[in-house]
Each structure stands twice: as C-alpha cells, then as structure tokens.
Amino acid sequence: MGVVVSLGEGARKDKSLEPLMALVADDMQRVNEVILSMARSDVEMIPELAGHLINSGGKRLRPVLTIAAAQMCGYTGASHVKLASSVEFMHTATLLHDDVVDESDLRRGKVAARILWGNEASVLVGDFLLGQAFRMMVETGSLESLRILANAAAVIAEGEVMQLAASKDTSTTEDAYLEVINAKTAALFSAAAEVGAVIAERPHDEQAALESFGRNLGVAFQLVDDALDYSGKQSLLGKSVGDDFREGKITLPVVLAYRRGDTEERTFWKRTLEAGDQQEGDLEKAISLLERHRALTDTVERAHHYGAIARDALAIFPESAHKTALMQAVDFCVNREH
Amino acid sequence: MGVVVSLGEGARKDKSLEPLMALVADDMQRVNEVILSMARSDVEMIPELAGHLINSGGKRLRPVLTIAAAQMCGYTGASHVKLASSVEFMHTATLLHDDVVDESDLRRGKVAARILWGNEASVLVGDFLLGQAFRMMVETGSLESLRILANAAAVIAEGEVMQLAASKDTSTTEDAYLEVINAKTAALFSAAAEVGAVIAERPHDEQAALESFGRNLGVAFQLVDDALDYSGKQSLLGKSVGDDFREGKITLPVVLAYRRGDTEERTFWKRTLEAGDQQEGDLEKAISLLERHRALTDTVERAHHYGAIARDALAIFPESAHKTALMQAVDFCVNREH
C-alpha cells in the first residue's frame, strides 16, 4: 500500500541528503559531543533516558539546518555548534513530551521512553533537556538567537495545545491544520535555519530568507510525514503505520478525504477519529478511502508546493556547495519514503 | 494532630509576611499584569488552564523575592518585573508538570488542572509557560540573569528526576534528601533572589548573599512543607493532608522516623511507601509514628537552622525596610501553619 508520489515540476532527480550531510559532518561530530556532554548528569536516569532517544539514529535534520546555514553564511566561530545542539535538545524534549501526550508505544522504531521509564520521567527529562538547551544558548551570548529560539519554544507548545484542542474535529479546515503544523513543526525548522544567519551576523534579508526556507521546509516535511503515516514501510519509518489513525489525529490526508467523501464516509471518520470507536479492519478501510480520494498523493503534492517556496527563498544567496546541498535536502524531504 | 513548632533561638515574634508584601505591592501589581498578558493565547485552553493556577491565590513568594531583592539593591528600571514574572511562570510550569508526575488531585485547594483538562494539556501548557518565561528574560537583555534562570530550570528538572528515582527508597539519608530539595525547590528560590541583585548590577558579594539567602529560605520552606503535609489543616493548606504519604514520597519526616524506628516500624514504612500497599488507618499510623519519634518537630527544627543561615546571609546589607521585611519573611516561612 505504498503511495504513488507525484513528481511535480518542482521535484529534482537527485534527492539525496548526502551532499548536505558531507558538508556538515565535522561540525555535526562536534554537535554530537556537546549533546552527549550536556545530557550527562549524576542522576543516572537522565543520561539513560536521553541517550535512548539521542542514540536512536534520527537524521538530526534540525541541527543540520543550523550548521549548514551558519556555514553558508561564512560563519567561522564555534557558537553554531551550541545553537545546533540546543535545537536538537528542544526537539528531543518535544518528542519526550509528545509521547506522553500521544500515548505512543514506538518512537523512531524503538520502544518509546515513556513505556520503559514511565510518563513521569519522560516529562521531567524533557524539562531537563529544555533547561540545558537554554543554558547552551546563553553561552553563545547571542540575545537575538535566544529571542528566536525562546519564541519557537512557546510557539511549538502553543501549536501542540492547538492540535490537542482540534484533534477530535474531523471538519478541521486545511488552513486551520496548516496553522497547527506551522506552529508545532515548522517553527523549530525556521528558527534552526534562521539562527545560522543570525550568529553569522548576516543582514536581515538573509536571516529572513533562511527563516522562510526553514518554515516551508518544515511544513513540507510534516505533510510528507502525515502521508507516510498511512503509507510508509514500518521497517523504514521507525514508527507504526496507522499511529495517527489510532490516536485519532486529524492530519491533512484525513482533512482532504473527509471533505471529498460522502455522508457515509464522514460518519466513518467521525466514528473512528472523533469517537475513537475503532474496530478490526478500520485502518485498512481508512487507507482505501484516502487512496480513493487521492488524499495521500495530494498531501504529497501540497508538500511539493511548500518545498518549491523553500527553494525560492534561498535564491538570494550566491551559488555555493551549501546552497545546492540545501536545495537537494528539500527534494529529499518531499520525496522521502521514510 | 497539629505539630508543636519548637521556637528555637532564631525565631522572631513578628513572623508576618505583611511588611514585605506592602513594600512590593506596586511592582507585584505590574507582575500580575505581565503574567496575565503573557498567559494570553488564541488557543483558548492555554489562558483557561494557566488562569486556573495563576488565579488560585498562591502567595507568589518567588517573584516577591525577585522584586524585593531588586528594590533592596536600589534598582530603578523595569526589568525586575519581567524577571519576577518569568520566575512565577517557571514555578507554574513546574507545578503543572509535577501534578502529572505525582498524579495529584488537588493543587492549592483546587482540583488539579490535569483532572480538569487532562495530563496532555498540563504538560503542554507547562511547556508554553516555560517558553514565555524565556521570552521575557530575553527581553530584559540580561545574559547573566538568563544564565542563572536557565541553570535553575535544568537543576529543578534534575532534582525532580532525582526524587523520582529515590522516591521509593525509605533508607534515603538526610543528606541525599537535602540534595533533592536543594535542586527541586531551593534552586528557584535562590535564582529568584539572585537575579534581583544581578539586574541592579550590584557587586558579586551582594549577588552571592541573595543567592545564599534564597537557597536557605527555599530549603527551610520545603522542610516546613514536608512537615505540614502530615500535620497541616487541609482548609488552610490548599492540598490534602497525607498527599506525600499516598504518593509514596520519602520526605524528611519519614527519613527521620524510619532511621529512629524499630524493625517492625521499618517494615511498615517499606510496605506503605516502597511497595505502595496502603490500607485503612495507615496514614493515621504513619502520623503517630512520626509524632512518637519527634520527626515532624525535628523537621521544623531543621527548617529553623536553614532559616538562620538565610538571615545571616543578608547581614552584609545595610539596614533598610527591605532587609527587615525579608528577615521577617524567613520567620513567616519557618513558623507558618499553611
């Protein structure tokens, strides 16, 4: 039940993340060291639980954005490593708190921390990582970076609450859903990219360009995530297919299928997602409805649209290996299958 | 079953908070306005849930410390109001996350937010308030205050995890317990007081004095809290008597009674707190054991000791209405009955 990805005009043949990863490899090694050192604590449970997530092989896309943006902007100091580590800690803290909120059993293909250590520990270790993130930001002495990342922290939480409040409403509009993912996902992508230009003390237009690049990439990334949740291969995805469905989450594929469906179909979505009354075979029926209405394909199409905006945002930068690699990273994100 | 408070040498007759509250009243009115404004959000659940706690009539001791310290240090700007509001938000966020961790039903005499809005919302609104706290700190432009408060945020969470890990160990030593409350309670009291001197750009010895004052006051405050949990009047306390017992928390009264008790008594503490096997009449038995071993009285005695250190820390400041009022606040905290 793989989704047929529509390769729109914006899609590129080379969709690999590798060129970007090669450019940031040395600095990301430093980020890794800082992360390990800042997750340390005499309270054993902290490095254990943090390490469970930190070592689970995520792509670390968000800190990569910070490092790549700073490098592209010609930054030669060391603060970008601290900012990138802060960004990853903010992300990890969000994941820990999300698992508690979503009652997830799997995260990145591993048993969720909350199952192994309990909800309490997930909440508190998330708080610890958030505190450590702010300590690192303070060490850079960049008040503007602090402003951007503190703002992102508040906006992300606001977006999560928004989703919580909207999560049982199948009649959510596409606009309302975009508002949610702008807050809960795109805010950190945009902050991660923007602080790269800020720490390099580049002019406002370059900061704004990276902010826009990160924001649109984040939206595209989340939309592809939403489609993959119904169509991905579990072994590659690192989470269970149908997680969003089981948790009653209203994502764009559902928003589209609900609007395009008939009364009987809407009743199905209301029963399974709003009322949470799910039976054997419901996930399969949901997937067939999503396919019938092209909801997964169109969700990926929408992702291509935001990917194109992200690429255009970068256009003001002179050609460079970093610019090319960031463009390719957009293609990777919208075309990925896991 | 009220505890007989032993009025040691350090105790003063006038133990009212009123003189301090009168000195900070105008600025605390501003803090109140900032708090209401920063708890605002288009996502309705946020101001609703935040307001539930914010309006529940706490004494706001922590932000009062920031305001009083800044005023005593002759500060004439407006940033102390933002720092004080940040401190209160950090505290509120901790309370929200604590309720999830402790599975409490009551908080400050009101139904806990997690019961009304769910654990998820408590976690996320806590995160939102923490993000807003950092935004306010950034607005002050004081990197040193940011450093102190970010550090406190990490230490508080670390202390909570420490308590979680130790919470089922009746053989916890008094030292180990002090380490926990230094982190989970005293860290914010000390940061709250210290930033008052920092924002006023006072010399290091005054910053250190206020740090020490806040730390020792925080320890004393927590110890009295621990004693009151077994002896307070529920109507005044704003939480249920015996909460710590029911949650299996090992606090100083238990640490003392366990060490001073015989084998049969230790078996009782292990069954009720470590194994969590509690029966009708166990709380009453716990209280009678605590009284038999003077554990509540001695916990309050210990609090007097830290209160005395707090008062001496302030000695380097010239006499002033603020200094006198802060001294009286110590007496209030160690002698309070709710």
XYZ file of C-alpha atoms in Angstrom:
676
model
C 0.000 0.000 0.000
C 2.758 2.427 -0.954
C 1.686 5.903 -2.016
C 2.383 6.887 -5.617
C 4.417 10.035 -5.207
C 3.516 12.577 -7.830
C 6.760 14.035 -9.127
C 5.659 17.584 -9.845
C 7.669 20.222 -11.697
C 9.489 21.132 -8.538
C 10.924 17.668 -7.987
C 14.578 17.048 -8.752
C 16.225 13.830 -9.796
C 18.951 13.979 -7.213
C 17.085 13.837 -3.979
C 19.834 12.733 -1.691
C 20.678 14.196 1.693
C 24.263 13.034 1.299
C 25.887 16.213 -0.095
C 24.458 18.239 2.816
C 25.492 15.649 5.382
C 29.041 15.601 3.970
C 29.361 19.385 4.282
C 28.237 19.445 7.910
C 29.904 16.189 9.013
C 32.780 17.712 11.012
C 30.607 20.214 12.845
C 27.900 17.617 13.444
C 30.558 15.473 15.104
C 31.097 18.411 17.491
C 27.339 18.724 17.964
C 27.278 15.052 18.889
C 29.973 15.575 21.521
C 28.181 18.583 23.008
C 24.898 16.665 23.090
C 26.467 13.733 24.914
C 28.200 16.041 27.362
C 25.083 18.127 28.099
C 22.892 15.033 28.566
C 25.242 13.922 31.305
C 24.005 14.007 34.906
C 24.790 12.301 38.192
C 21.154 11.314 38.187
C 21.549 8.091 36.184
C 18.078 8.038 34.736
C 18.756 11.244 32.788
C 21.614 10.108 30.502
C 19.949 6.687 30.185
C 16.629 8.044 29.042
C 18.073 10.899 26.978
C 20.554 8.507 25.374
C 17.735 6.171 24.393
C 16.360 8.867 22.116
C 19.586 10.652 21.221
C 21.228 7.431 20.013
C 18.204 6.183 18.152
C 19.597 7.256 14.807
C 17.423 10.198 13.843
C 18.752 12.263 10.924
C 19.171 15.322 13.136
C 17.760 17.428 10.340
C 17.118 20.454 12.561
C 20.671 20.924 13.907
C 21.983 20.152 10.426
C 19.990 23.163 9.205
C 21.643 25.405 11.800
C 25.148 24.202 10.925
C 24.560 24.380 7.160
C 23.014 27.854 7.369
C 25.876 29.178 9.505
C 28.459 27.665 7.164
C 26.713 29.035 4.069
C 26.756 32.459 5.746
C 30.531 32.186 6.195
C 30.435 31.872 9.996
C 33.826 30.932 11.435
C 33.159 30.836 15.208
C 32.067 27.952 17.416
C 28.659 29.125 18.661
C 26.743 27.483 15.830
C 27.596 24.100 17.383
C 25.986 25.178 20.667
C 22.938 26.561 18.895
C 22.584 23.379 16.827
C 22.838 21.274 19.987
C 20.207 23.464 21.650
C 17.908 22.954 18.684
C 18.298 19.169 18.909
C 17.626 19.252 22.669
C 14.492 21.330 22.112
C 13.395 18.749 19.552
C 14.187 15.810 21.835
C 12.297 17.450 24.718
C 9.295 17.897 22.424
C 9.438 14.229 21.388
C 9.535 13.099 25.015
C 6.550 15.261 25.912
C 4.732 14.266 22.705
C 4.995 10.594 23.544
C 3.305 11.269 26.865
C 0.605 13.286 25.127
C 0.095 10.799 22.282
C 0.488 7.703 24.455
C 2.786 6.330 21.739
C 4.402 2.936 22.138
C 7.083 3.378 19.472
C 9.390 6.277 18.618
C 11.940 6.044 15.809
C 11.417 2.288 15.694
C 12.275 1.806 19.364
C 10.013 1.329 22.318
C 9.049 4.839 23.486
C 10.897 6.112 26.564
C 7.616 6.544 28.431
C 6.995 2.795 28.212
C 10.437 1.954 29.596
C 10.846 4.698 32.203
C 7.291 5.949 32.746
C 5.457 9.124 31.813
C 6.889 10.999 34.791
C 10.492 10.505 33.717
C 9.683 11.486 30.124
C 8.130 14.761 31.290
C 10.986 15.597 33.656
C 13.892 14.583 31.414
C 12.260 16.648 28.662
C 12.250 19.601 31.059
C 15.895 18.964 31.916
C 16.918 18.931 28.243
C 14.990 22.153 27.653
C 16.843 23.778 30.540
C 20.175 22.554 29.167
C 19.207 23.907 25.736
C 18.721 27.379 27.171
C 21.994 27.155 29.088
C 23.847 26.476 25.839
C 22.091 29.335 24.067
C 23.081 31.681 26.885
C 26.709 30.560 26.481
C 26.725 31.861 22.907
C 25.883 35.334 24.204
C 23.594 35.879 21.215
C 20.453 37.529 22.584
C 18.895 37.533 19.116
C 19.337 33.765 18.788
C 17.890 33.379 22.290
C 14.922 35.512 21.296
C 14.253 33.409 18.197
C 14.579 30.050 19.943
C 12.621 31.062 23.076
C 9.884 32.284 20.778
C 9.944 28.963 18.948
C 9.665 27.079 22.253
C 6.483 28.942 23.182
C 5.013 28.660 19.673
C 5.693 24.907 19.465
C 3.879 24.272 22.751
C 1.043 26.530 21.628
C 0.781 24.515 18.400
C 0.647 21.265 20.335
C -2.185 22.551 22.517
C -3.945 23.774 19.370
C -3.659 20.283 17.906
C -4.914 18.773 21.158
C -7.974 21.017 21.050
C -8.564 20.366 17.330
C -7.595 16.719 17.360
C -11.123 15.430 17.590
C -12.591 17.653 14.922
C -12.833 15.969 11.505
C -14.196 19.167 9.968
C -10.886 20.986 10.591
C -10.074 23.045 7.504
C -6.816 22.748 5.605
C -5.951 26.292 6.704
C -6.513 25.504 10.360
C -4.379 22.386 10.013
C -1.605 24.371 8.351
C -1.683 26.773 11.274
C -1.121 23.848 13.643
C 1.856 22.405 11.764
C 3.343 25.839 11.204
C 3.490 26.091 14.986
C 4.273 22.572 16.085
C 6.774 21.579 13.382
C 7.767 24.461 11.111
C 8.574 26.887 13.950
C 11.624 24.869 15.000
C 12.812 24.266 11.418
C 12.602 28.003 10.728
C 14.296 29.003 13.983
C 17.025 26.402 13.401
C 17.845 27.825 9.980
C 17.428 31.482 10.962
C 19.869 31.403 13.884
C 22.556 30.192 11.476
C 22.386 33.572 9.712
C 21.957 35.446 12.996
C 25.067 34.014 14.629
C 26.997 34.862 11.416
C 25.693 38.429 11.776
C 24.332 38.461 8.234
C 21.927 41.198 7.079
C 18.186 40.994 7.682
C 17.286 39.749 4.189
C 19.473 36.669 4.604
C 18.048 35.978 8.059
C 14.540 36.306 6.640
C 15.429 34.069 3.675
C 16.638 31.280 5.960
C 13.644 31.738 8.249
C 11.331 31.284 5.248
C 13.382 28.379 3.903
C 13.159 26.567 7.247
C 9.462 27.300 7.702
C 8.408 25.979 4.298
C 10.731 23.006 4.521
C 9.194 22.222 7.921
C 5.648 22.333 6.561
C 6.646 20.121 3.601
C 8.414 17.718 5.948
C 5.363 17.398 8.217
C 2.954 16.861 5.313
C 5.103 14.042 3.943
C 5.198 12.626 7.477
C 1.414 12.712 7.582
C 1.175 10.840 4.268
C 3.805 8.286 5.294
C 1.909 7.549 8.494
C -0.710 5.847 6.288
C 1.554 4.527 3.561
C 5.137 4.109 4.760
C 7.006 0.912 5.325
C 7.126 0.363 9.077
C 10.683 -1.008 8.927
C 11.958 2.200 7.303
C 9.613 4.589 9.064
C 10.684 3.891 12.622
C 7.135 4.117 13.853
C 3.979 2.132 13.361
C 1.858 2.655 10.249
C -1.508 3.990 11.339
C -0.272 5.665 14.558
C -2.068 8.909 13.702
C -5.262 6.976 12.949
C -5.149 5.030 16.194
C -4.517 8.234 18.146
C -7.448 9.959 16.441
C -5.209 12.628 14.949
C -6.699 14.737 12.199
C -3.935 15.253 9.624
C -4.119 16.650 6.100
C -4.858 13.305 4.380
C -7.922 12.933 6.627
C -8.937 16.586 6.179
C -8.947 16.059 2.392
C -10.672 12.645 2.422
C -13.341 13.881 4.855
C -14.175 16.889 2.682
C -14.175 14.857 -0.509
C -16.162 11.958 0.978
C -19.905 11.257 1.141
C -22.102 11.160 4.237
C -21.406 7.514 4.962
C -17.652 8.116 4.749
C -17.857 11.149 7.021
C -19.733 9.032 9.528
C -16.859 6.536 9.345
C -14.252 9.243 10.058
C -16.358 10.656 12.898
C -16.795 7.252 14.494
C -13.157 6.199 14.227
C -11.386 9.503 14.920
C -13.810 11.707 16.870
C -15.492 8.992 18.915
C -12.368 6.821 18.932
C -14.501 3.748 18.247
C -12.198 1.618 16.083
C -12.711 -1.965 15.005
C -10.772 -4.635 13.145
C -10.289 -3.560 9.541
C -10.918 0.155 10.142
C -7.328 1.177 9.393
C -7.475 -0.700 6.079
C -10.779 0.985 5.256
C -9.289 4.383 6.137
C -6.353 3.775 3.814
C -8.645 2.721 0.979
C -10.737 5.880 1.457
C -7.587 8.019 1.459
C -6.490 6.353 -1.780
C -9.902 6.611 -3.408
C -9.869 10.371 -2.857
C -6.186 10.782 -3.807
C -5.717 12.235 -0.329
C -2.214 10.851 0.192
C -0.987 11.783 -3.284
C -2.415 15.279 -2.922
C -0.902 15.705 0.528
C 2.498 14.990 -1.032
C 1.624 17.383 -3.885
C 0.953 20.086 -1.300
C 4.338 19.264 0.231
C 5.950 19.851 -3.172
C 4.361 23.300 -3.233
C 5.953 24.293 0.091
C 9.220 22.694 -0.990
C 9.225 24.963 -4.036
C 8.716 28.040 -1.822
C 11.598 26.896 0.373
C 13.888 26.618 -2.661
C 12.922 30.062 -3.930
C 13.571 31.565 -0.505
C 17.210 30.509 -0.854
C 17.556 32.104 -4.308
C 19.032 35.374 -2.977
C 22.162 33.567 -1.802
C 25.074 33.313 -4.272
C 25.714 29.855 -5.694
C 27.684 27.619 -3.355
C 28.033 23.979 -2.414
C 25.889 24.696 0.655
C 23.094 26.311 -1.320
C 22.994 23.376 -3.753
C 23.045 20.855 -0.915
C 20.204 22.645 0.943
C 18.144 22.623 -2.279
C 18.748 18.889 -2.611
C 17.724 18.428 1.017
C 14.328 19.900 0.148
C 13.949 17.332 -2.624
C 14.939 14.601 -0.225
C 12.342 15.705 2.318
C 9.435 15.843 -0.119
C 10.343 12.632 -1.954
C 11.405 10.508 1.004
C 9.747 7.199 1.675
C 10.619 7.045 5.376
C -2.855 16.450 65.170
C -1.096 19.778 64.833
C 2.674 19.797 65.145
C 4.157 21.595 68.107
C 6.508 24.058 66.488
C 9.658 24.395 68.501
C 10.511 28.085 68.637
C 14.300 27.957 68.595
C 16.641 30.863 69.267
C 16.346 32.012 65.685
C 12.623 32.519 65.783
C 11.216 36.030 65.933
C 7.963 37.143 67.430
C 6.845 39.087 64.386
C 6.530 36.449 61.759
C 4.266 38.220 59.338
C 4.721 38.418 55.588
C 2.789 41.667 55.549
C 5.652 44.189 55.701
C 7.323 42.515 52.706
C 4.084 42.312 50.749
C 3.430 46.016 51.377
C 6.852 47.008 50.025
C 6.448 45.022 46.808
C 2.724 45.655 46.283
C 3.008 48.168 43.423
C 5.550 46.147 41.469
C 3.661 42.916 42.129
C 0.620 44.563 40.586
C 2.766 45.038 37.455
C 3.928 41.433 37.685
C 0.286 40.406 37.778
C -0.447 42.391 34.622
C 2.548 40.906 32.793
C 1.555 37.397 33.881
C -1.987 37.831 32.591
C -0.755 39.286 29.343
C 1.858 36.569 28.732
C -0.589 33.761 29.537
C -2.810 35.049 26.748
C -3.145 32.949 23.594
C -5.626 32.493 20.774
C -5.639 28.855 21.769
C -8.370 29.112 24.410
C -7.235 26.194 26.520
C -3.976 27.978 27.385
C -5.307 31.040 29.257
C -8.060 28.865 30.769
C -5.687 26.297 32.183
C -2.935 28.762 33.083
C -5.504 31.039 34.720
C -6.780 28.168 36.845
C -3.407 28.006 38.572
C -2.381 31.647 38.284
C -5.583 32.857 39.931
C -5.602 30.237 42.637
C -4.283 32.638 45.219
C -0.755 31.439 45.823
C 1.447 33.855 47.768
C 3.796 34.287 44.797
C 6.721 34.089 47.169
C 9.291 33.514 44.429
C 8.552 36.602 42.299
C 8.194 38.588 45.534
C 11.812 37.635 46.297
C 12.958 38.968 42.923
C 11.111 42.262 43.358
C 12.205 42.714 46.978
C 15.838 41.901 46.181
C 15.918 44.315 43.240
C 14.292 47.060 45.330
C 16.677 46.495 48.245
C 19.560 46.794 45.761
C 18.238 50.175 44.622
C 17.190 49.050 41.161
C 15.147 51.690 39.343
C 14.450 50.069 35.943
C 11.543 47.885 34.833
C 13.268 44.590 34.046
C 12.775 43.158 37.533
C 9.054 42.908 36.787
C 9.817 40.748 33.734
C 12.260 38.599 35.658
C 9.780 38.155 38.512
C 7.062 37.166 36.034
C 9.469 34.679 34.429
C 10.185 33.177 37.833
C 6.464 32.737 38.516
C 5.941 31.140 35.078
C 8.816 28.737 35.701
C 7.189 27.847 39.009
C 3.740 27.418 37.457
C 5.186 25.211 34.707
C 6.840 23.059 37.360
C 3.557 22.737 39.268
C 1.716 21.662 36.115
C 4.338 19.036 35.313
C 4.529 17.944 38.961
C 0.813 17.256 39.073
C 1.193 14.921 36.105
C 4.157 13.217 37.749
C 2.531 12.974 41.180
C -0.934 12.161 39.875
C -2.264 14.754 42.332
C -5.959 15.523 42.514
C -5.675 18.826 44.371
C -3.370 21.815 43.962
C -3.628 24.881 46.171
C -7.019 23.643 47.356
C -8.445 23.472 43.846
C -8.959 20.479 41.619
C -5.641 19.944 39.802
C -5.543 21.153 36.192
C -4.687 17.663 34.982
C -8.013 16.392 36.305
C -9.976 19.110 34.516
C -8.019 19.355 31.261
C -6.032 16.117 31.135
C -2.381 15.260 31.559
C -1.572 16.214 27.971
C -2.749 19.783 28.370
C -0.897 20.155 31.674
C 2.361 19.044 30.051
C 1.936 21.290 27.014
C 0.693 24.410 28.794
C 3.633 23.992 31.183
C 5.933 23.966 28.158
C 4.214 27.049 26.781
C 4.676 28.958 30.049
C 8.344 27.949 30.157
C 8.807 29.266 26.629
C 7.074 32.513 27.567
C 9.313 32.769 30.652
C 12.422 32.646 28.488
C 10.969 35.194 26.065
C 10.513 37.633 28.946
C 14.028 37.019 30.219
C 15.420 37.693 26.759
C 13.515 40.989 26.680
C 15.474 42.194 29.717
C 18.709 41.765 27.764
C 20.426 40.484 30.909
C 22.501 37.492 29.836
C 23.616 36.916 33.417
C 20.003 36.656 34.621
C 19.291 34.311 31.723
C 22.266 32.187 32.697
C 21.086 31.942 36.307
C 17.473 31.128 35.467
C 18.293 28.667 32.645
C 20.622 26.922 35.047
C 17.845 26.782 37.636
C 15.454 25.285 35.056
C 17.841 22.414 34.345
C 18.667 21.864 38.025
C 14.993 21.822 39.058
C 14.183 19.138 36.489
C 17.281 17.193 37.543
C 16.101 17.365 41.165
C 12.666 16.096 40.217
C 14.155 13.117 38.395
C 16.414 12.514 41.406
C 13.338 12.456 43.638
C 11.570 10.126 41.222
C 14.500 7.714 41.348
C 14.807 7.979 45.146
C 11.108 8.158 45.872
C 10.758 4.500 46.676
C 13.795 4.247 48.918
C 12.980 4.557 52.616
C 16.680 4.307 53.507
C 17.402 7.653 51.779
C 19.781 9.626 54.006
C 19.051 13.116 55.220
C 21.952 14.385 53.069
C 20.586 12.747 49.952
C 17.170 14.221 50.664
C 18.674 17.671 51.151
C 20.353 17.346 47.787
C 16.966 16.660 46.209
C 15.222 19.656 47.752
C 18.190 21.914 47.086
C 17.613 21.119 43.430
C 13.862 20.877 43.150
C 12.837 23.727 45.453
C 15.769 25.836 46.634
C 17.264 26.357 43.156
C 14.358 28.563 42.083
C 14.223 30.493 45.379
C 17.951 31.221 45.092
C 17.789 32.173 41.415
C 14.758 34.385 42.091
C 16.604 36.330 44.790
C 19.960 36.429 42.987
C 18.643 37.952 39.754
C 17.313 40.873 41.802
C 20.911 41.836 42.606
C 22.119 40.955 39.104
C 19.626 43.200 37.325
C 20.597 46.014 39.735
C 24.243 45.406 38.734
C 25.341 45.029 42.350
C 28.784 43.609 43.209
C 29.418 39.881 43.457
C 29.178 39.666 47.255
C 25.636 41.017 47.222
C 24.620 38.648 44.429
C 26.129 35.754 46.391
C 24.397 36.906 49.591
C 20.996 36.922 47.924
C 21.724 33.577 46.250
C 22.504 32.084 49.668
C 19.509 33.788 51.278
C 17.174 32.353 48.643
C 18.715 28.891 48.757
C 18.434 28.513 52.531
C 14.986 30.045 52.635
C 13.950 27.557 49.942
C 15.248 24.583 51.907
C 13.510 25.825 55.078
C 10.304 26.414 53.136
C 10.327 22.894 51.694
C 11.029 21.247 55.057
C 8.097 23.064 56.656
C 6.016 21.957 53.668
C 7.043 18.366 54.300
C 6.021 18.607 57.965
C 2.728 20.319 57.129
C 1.860 17.559 54.693
C 1.391 15.319 57.729
C 0.137 17.896 60.197
C -1.425 20.873 58.449
C -5.045 21.878 58.367
C -6.389 20.922 54.942
C -8.562 24.037 54.696
C -5.515 26.300 55.127
C -3.014 24.104 53.338
C -4.665 24.075 49.929
C -3.798 20.436 49.467
C -4.785 17.179 51.093
C -3.098 16.079 54.323
C -1.201 12.880 53.607
C -0.596 13.551 49.888
C 3.104 12.740 50.210
C 2.247 9.523 52.074
C -0.284 8.395 49.494
C 2.181 9.145 46.672
C 4.908 7.150 48.414
C 7.161 10.204 48.693
C 10.099 9.923 51.036
C 10.399 13.304 52.785
C 12.481 14.305 55.787
C 9.872 13.375 58.431
C 9.849 9.830 57.027
C 13.644 9.724 56.706
C 13.924 10.575 60.410
C 11.152 8.257 61.611
C 12.491 5.354 59.538
C 16.002 5.733 60.971
C 14.737 6.139 64.522
C 12.215 3.304 64.274
C 12.473 -0.411 65.055
C 12.308 -3.320 62.607
C 8.543 -3.576 62.724
C 8.197 0.146 62.009
C 10.649 -0.034 59.125
C 8.587 -2.869 57.688
C 5.548 -0.599 57.921
C 7.291 2.211 56.004
C 8.576 -0.205 53.378
C 5.131 -1.711 52.842
C 3.272 1.577 52.652
C 5.808 3.734 50.771
C 8.101 1.383 48.831
C 5.541 -1.279 47.949
C 2.690 1.234 47.890
C 0.475 -1.219 49.754
C -1.682 1.091 51.899
C -4.695 0.150 53.962
C -7.333 1.947 56.001
C -5.706 3.517 59.052
C -2.154 3.519 57.643
C -1.956 7.312 57.355
C -3.027 7.641 60.991
C -0.423 5.085 61.997
C 2.240 6.927 59.967
C 1.377 10.189 61.739
C 1.554 8.544 65.166
C 4.984 7.080 64.307
C 6.177 10.487 63.120
C 4.992 12.028 66.389
C 6.442 9.258 68.553
C 9.888 9.913 67.025
C 9.545 13.699 67.075
C 10.066 13.563 63.322
C 7.732 16.458 62.495
C 9.033 18.698 65.288
C 12.615 17.964 64.324
C 11.924 18.595 60.645
C 10.681 22.054 61.625
C 13.776 22.441 63.871
C 15.954 21.712 60.859
C 13.997 24.337 58.944
C 14.835 26.869 61.672
C 18.522 26.089 61.137
C 18.357 26.929 57.427
C 16.224 29.960 58.208
C 19.002 31.217 60.492
C 21.577 30.794 57.704
C 19.296 32.718 55.352
C 19.066 35.601 57.819
C 22.839 35.723 58.317
C 23.385 35.755 54.565
C 21.521 39.057 54.438
C 23.655 40.611 57.189
C 26.075 42.329 54.786
C 23.325 44.616 53.528
C 22.855 47.952 55.314
C 19.729 48.220 57.432
C 16.616 49.032 55.412
C 12.914 48.386 55.405
C 13.502 45.707 52.775
C 16.137 43.910 54.769
C 13.901 43.850 57.855
C 10.929 42.661 55.824
C 12.955 39.860 54.198
C 14.135 38.733 57.645
C 10.527 38.642 58.813
C 9.620 36.636 55.723
C 12.052 33.953 56.843
C 10.295 33.795 60.207
C 6.971 33.557 58.465
C 8.144 30.668 56.286
C 9.539 28.579 59.123
C 6.643 29.265 61.515
C 3.767 29.073 59.063
C 0.932 26.665 59.599
C -0.196 26.517 55.973
